[in-house]
Short mmCIF file of C-alpha atoms in Angstrom, two decimals:
data_model
loop_
_atom_site.label_atom_id
_atom_site.label_comp_id
_atom_site.label_asym_id
_atom_site.label_seq_id
_atom_site.Cartn_x
_atom_site.Cartn_y
_atom_site.Cartn_z
CA MET A 1 -8.17 -15.26 11.08
CA GLU A 2 -9.06 -15.96 7.46
CA ASP A 3 -6.42 -15.45 4.77
CA ILE A 4 -7.53 -13.19 1.93
CA LEU A 5 -4.27 -13.65 0.01
CA GLN A 6 -2.09 -16.76 -0.18
CA VAL A 7 1.19 -16.81 -2.08
CA LYS A 8 3.00 -20.13 -2.55
CA GLY A 9 6.33 -20.72 -4.27
CA LEU A 10 5.98 -17.47 -6.20
CA GLU A 11 8.84 -16.61 -8.58
CA LEU A 12 9.21 -14.02 -11.33
CA GLN A 13 12.29 -13.42 -13.47
CA VAL A 14 12.60 -9.91 -14.95
CA GLY A 15 15.87 -9.56 -16.83
CA GLU A 16 18.60 -10.57 -14.39
CA PHE A 17 16.44 -9.92 -11.33
CA LEU A 18 14.66 -12.82 -9.62
CA LEU A 19 11.77 -12.19 -7.26
CA GLY A 20 11.17 -15.11 -4.95
CA PRO A 21 10.54 -17.75 -4.10
CA VAL A 22 7.86 -16.12 -1.92
CA ASP A 23 5.55 -17.93 0.50
CA LEU A 24 3.22 -15.55 2.28
CA ASN A 25 -0.25 -15.43 3.83
CA ILE A 26 -2.06 -12.11 4.32
CA ASN A 27 -4.97 -12.02 6.76
CA ARG A 28 -8.24 -10.39 5.81
CA GLY A 29 -8.43 -6.85 7.15
CA GLU A 30 -4.76 -6.45 8.08
CA LEU A 31 -2.26 -3.87 6.87
CA PHE A 32 0.89 -5.63 5.69
CA ALA A 33 3.96 -3.47 5.04
CA VAL A 34 6.59 -4.62 2.54
CA LEU A 35 9.78 -2.96 3.81
CA GLY A 36 12.99 -2.76 1.80
CA LYS A 37 15.56 -0.63 0.05
CA THR A 38 15.33 0.66 -3.52
CA GLY A 39 15.78 -2.22 -5.96
CA ALA A 40 14.66 -4.89 -3.49
CA GLY A 41 11.70 -5.91 -5.66
CA LYS A 42 8.95 -4.27 -3.60
CA SER A 43 7.08 -2.61 -6.47
CA LEU A 44 7.53 -5.70 -8.63
CA PHE A 45 5.91 -7.83 -5.92
CA LEU A 46 2.95 -5.46 -5.70
CA GLU A 47 2.53 -5.35 -9.50
CA LEU A 48 2.61 -9.15 -9.57
CA ILE A 49 -0.19 -9.35 -6.99
CA ALA A 50 -2.12 -6.75 -9.02
CA GLY A 51 -2.00 -9.02 -12.08
CA CYS A 52 0.46 -7.00 -14.17
CA TYR A 53 2.54 -10.11 -14.97
CA LYS A 54 1.47 -13.52 -16.22
CA ASN A 55 4.76 -15.36 -16.74
CA TYR A 56 5.37 -16.24 -13.10
CA LYS A 57 5.80 -19.54 -11.30
CA GLY A 58 3.86 -20.55 -8.21
CA ILE A 59 0.41 -19.72 -6.89
CA ILE A 60 -1.33 -16.43 -6.11
CA GLN A 61 -4.67 -17.23 -4.51
CA VAL A 62 -7.03 -14.33 -3.80
CA ASN A 63 -9.98 -15.32 -1.62
CA SER A 64 -12.23 -12.50 -2.76
CA LYS A 65 -14.45 -11.75 -5.75
CA ALA A 66 -14.00 -7.99 -5.33
CA PRO A 67 -11.42 -6.17 -7.47
CA ILE A 68 -7.86 -5.47 -6.35
CA GLY A 69 -7.11 -1.74 -6.24
CA MET A 70 -3.66 -0.20 -6.66
CA VAL A 71 -2.34 3.31 -6.05
CA PHE A 72 0.90 3.77 -7.99
CA GLN A 73 3.93 5.69 -6.80
CA ASP A 74 3.46 8.29 -9.56
CA TYR A 75 -0.35 8.28 -9.13
CA LYS A 76 -1.17 7.52 -12.84
CA LEU A 77 -3.89 10.19 -12.96
CA PHE A 78 -5.35 10.95 -16.39
CA PRO A 79 -4.03 14.45 -17.23
CA HIS A 80 -6.90 15.28 -19.60
CA MET A 81 -9.56 14.51 -16.98
CA SER A 82 -10.67 16.62 -14.03
CA VAL A 83 -10.34 15.28 -10.49
CA GLU A 84 -14.05 14.44 -10.58
CA GLU A 85 -13.66 12.52 -13.84
CA ASN A 86 -10.55 10.71 -12.59
CA ILE A 87 -12.29 9.54 -9.43
CA GLY A 88 -15.42 8.40 -11.26
CA TYR A 89 -13.59 6.63 -14.09
CA GLY A 90 -13.92 3.13 -12.62
CA LEU A 91 -17.68 3.51 -12.25
CA LYS A 92 -17.97 4.92 -15.77
CA CYS A 93 -16.23 1.77 -17.06
CA ARG A 94 -18.95 -0.21 -15.28
CA HIS A 95 -21.60 1.78 -17.16
CA MET A 96 -23.09 3.28 -14.01
CA ARG A 97 -25.52 6.16 -14.52
CA LYS A 98 -23.98 9.65 -14.47
CA LYS A 99 -26.13 10.81 -11.57
CA GLN A 100 -25.08 7.85 -9.44
CA ILE A 101 -21.41 8.33 -10.36
CA LYS A 102 -21.63 11.96 -9.32
CA GLU A 103 -23.18 11.02 -5.98
CA GLU A 104 -20.51 8.41 -5.26
CA VAL A 105 -17.69 10.78 -6.25
CA GLU A 106 -19.05 13.55 -4.04
CA LYS A 107 -19.47 11.21 -1.07
CA LEU A 108 -15.94 9.82 -1.34
CA SER A 109 -14.29 13.18 -2.04
CA GLU A 110 -15.97 14.62 1.03
CA MET A 111 -14.64 11.74 3.11
CA LEU A 112 -11.08 12.39 1.87
CA LYS A 113 -11.53 16.18 2.09
CA ILE A 114 -10.96 16.90 -1.61
CA SER A 115 -14.42 18.17 -2.57
CA HIS A 116 -12.92 21.57 -3.40
CA LEU A 117 -10.66 19.95 -6.02
CA LEU A 118 -13.28 18.22 -8.16
CA LYS A 119 -13.18 20.70 -11.04
CA LYS A 120 -9.39 20.98 -11.08
CA TYR A 121 -6.93 19.05 -13.27
CA PRO A 122 -3.97 16.91 -12.11
CA ASN A 123 -1.29 19.37 -13.25
CA THR A 124 -2.64 21.96 -10.78
CA LEU A 125 -2.54 19.65 -7.74
CA SER A 126 0.04 19.30 -4.98
CA GLY A 127 1.57 15.90 -4.20
CA GLY A 128 -0.81 15.30 -1.32
CA GLU A 129 -3.82 16.28 -3.42
CA LYS A 130 -2.74 13.92 -6.20
CA GLN A 131 -2.33 11.15 -3.66
CA ARG A 132 -5.83 11.64 -2.24
CA THR A 133 -7.29 11.79 -5.75
CA ALA A 134 -5.55 8.56 -6.74
CA LEU A 135 -6.72 6.93 -3.51
CA ALA A 136 -10.31 8.03 -4.13
CA ARG A 137 -10.21 6.73 -7.72
CA THR A 138 -9.12 3.33 -6.43
CA LEU A 139 -11.56 3.17 -3.51
CA ILE A 140 -14.63 4.05 -5.54
CA VAL A 141 -14.75 0.53 -7.02
CA GLN A 142 -14.72 -0.89 -3.47
CA PRO A 143 -11.69 -3.19 -3.58
CA GLU A 144 -11.18 -5.70 -0.78
CA ILE A 145 -7.42 -5.58 -1.33
CA LEU A 146 -5.69 -2.21 -1.65
CA LEU A 147 -2.09 -2.02 -2.92
CA LEU A 148 -0.11 1.14 -2.09
CA ASP A 149 3.27 1.61 -3.81
CA GLU A 150 5.44 4.08 -1.82
CA PRO A 151 2.42 6.38 -1.44
CA PHE A 152 4.16 8.93 0.81
CA CYS A 153 7.72 9.04 -0.52
CA ALA A 154 7.63 12.49 -2.18
CA LEU A 155 5.56 14.26 0.48
CA ASP A 156 6.52 16.57 3.33
CA LEU A 157 6.13 15.36 6.92
CA VAL A 158 2.92 17.26 7.67
CA THR A 159 1.22 15.95 4.51
CA LYS A 160 2.48 12.44 5.27
CA GLN A 161 0.94 12.46 8.72
CA GLU A 162 -2.39 13.68 7.33
CA LEU A 163 -2.37 10.89 4.76
CA TYR A 164 -1.45 8.32 7.41
CA GLN A 165 -4.75 9.16 9.07
CA ASN A 166 -6.52 8.77 5.71
CA ILE A 167 -5.08 5.26 5.34
CA ILE A 168 -6.12 4.29 8.87
CA MET A 169 -9.62 5.63 8.19
CA VAL A 170 -9.83 3.75 4.88
CA LYS A 171 -8.84 0.48 6.55
CA GLU A 172 -11.53 0.90 9.20
CA LYS A 173 -14.38 2.24 7.03
CA PHE A 174 -13.85 0.13 3.93
CA PHE A 175 -12.80 -3.06 5.77
CA CYS A 176 -10.10 -3.62 3.16
CA THR A 177 -6.81 -5.45 3.38
CA ILE A 178 -3.85 -3.18 2.59
CA LEU A 179 -0.40 -4.03 1.23
CA LEU A 180 1.89 -1.05 1.69
CA VAL A 181 5.32 -0.79 0.04
CA THR A 182 7.80 1.46 1.83
CA HIS A 183 11.51 1.95 2.52
CA ASP A 184 10.73 3.75 5.81
CA PHE A 185 10.65 1.58 8.94
CA ASN A 186 8.98 4.28 11.05
CA GLU A 187 6.19 4.49 8.49
CA ALA A 188 5.77 0.73 8.40
CA TYR A 189 5.76 0.45 12.19
CA TYR A 190 3.22 3.23 12.61
CA LEU A 191 0.72 1.90 10.07
CA ALA A 192 1.16 -1.85 9.76
CA ASP A 193 -0.12 -4.85 11.66
CA LYS A 194 2.60 -7.02 10.15
CA ILE A 195 5.92 -6.19 8.44
CA GLY A 196 7.86 -8.19 5.86
CA VAL A 197 11.48 -7.34 5.05
CA LEU A 198 12.26 -7.77 1.34
CA SER A 199 15.86 -7.77 0.10
CA ASP A 200 17.16 -8.81 -3.33
CA GLY A 201 13.81 -10.32 -4.23
CA LYS A 202 13.42 -12.44 -1.10
CA PHE A 203 11.54 -11.96 2.16
CA LEU A 204 14.16 -12.21 4.90
CA ALA A 205 11.67 -11.89 7.73
CA VAL A 206 7.95 -11.50 8.39
CA SER A 207 6.80 -10.43 11.84
CA GLU A 208 3.81 -9.02 13.64
CA LYS A 209 4.65 -5.48 14.63
CA GLU A 210 4.38 -6.10 18.37
CA LYS A 211 6.85 -9.01 18.20
CA ILE A 212 9.64 -7.29 16.29
CA PHE A 213 11.50 -6.22 19.42
CA GLU A 214 10.93 -9.48 21.27
CA GLN A 215 13.29 -11.35 18.95
CA ALA A 216 16.96 -11.39 18.04
CA TRP A 217 17.53 -10.93 14.32
CA PRO A 218 20.57 -11.48 12.10
CA GLU A 219 22.42 -8.22 11.45
CA GLU A 220 21.15 -7.99 7.87
CA ILE A 221 17.57 -7.84 9.14
CA SER A 222 18.30 -5.75 12.22
CA ARG A 223 19.52 -2.93 9.97
CA PHE A 224 15.91 -2.49 8.84
CA PHE A 225 14.56 -2.69 12.41
CA GLY A 226 17.50 -1.11 14.25
CA ILE A 227 16.45 2.15 15.88
CA LYS A 228 17.28 3.89 19.13
CA GLU A 229 15.55 3.29 22.42
CA GLY A 230 12.70 5.71 23.08
CA LYS A 231 10.25 7.31 20.69
CA ASN A 232 10.51 8.21 17.05
CA GLU A 233 9.00 11.23 15.30
CA TYR A 234 5.59 9.56 15.13
CA GLY A 235 5.45 8.76 18.84
CA CYS A 236 6.02 5.00 18.50
CA GLU A 237 7.80 3.46 21.49
CA TYR A 238 10.69 1.02 21.02
CA ASP A 239 12.90 -1.15 23.21
CA LYS A 240 16.61 -1.94 23.02
CA ARG A 241 17.51 -4.25 20.15
CA ARG A 242 19.53 -7.41 20.39
CA ILE A 243 21.71 -8.04 17.34
CA ILE A 244 23.14 -11.49 16.66
#
């Protein structure tokens, strides 16, 4: 399968924290979950891929001419704009005609079931509504790579599960590659094709989801993967773990 993102010898120093070195290939169309605790460097890695930093070492090769889209943990919605204006902002920056922007916004908002919110403002929205609005604003420019920074962390379980289905739908309908940052293994296992464990700025392990329980991992890694035999709250089945 073709790589859409190749990272080679990537390092970034921010204060006393060092991210990397990172060597990683992301396949086109896959959902890759970056799993780790708070302070592991997950958001920094995503921001680096998004182009927020220039003073890094190594290579970030993106095999796509389409833009990279990012949904931030705190959404970054423009408070002075309505939901409709927020979603259409990327097309406005491209000088698209107002009528066409309106059509695209309506089509996407209907897909994400937020048509009833278009005239509202961000300060009146729930967490799930803000998340869908931020997702729509990113998707409207048709990115081939979508970066999601802890998109479900402040949401209740019911809203999370609804948004999980949104992400699955987006992956299938938009044919985009998704990098998802999370501290929740169950979330990563449910959504991802491949999972990378990031700790103290370094990837300790990268594995296809189906192969996680076929291997013996060092204890440091098994703590991220270590769950009980049976099913979790999302209905994912697991086997006994072997810890070395």
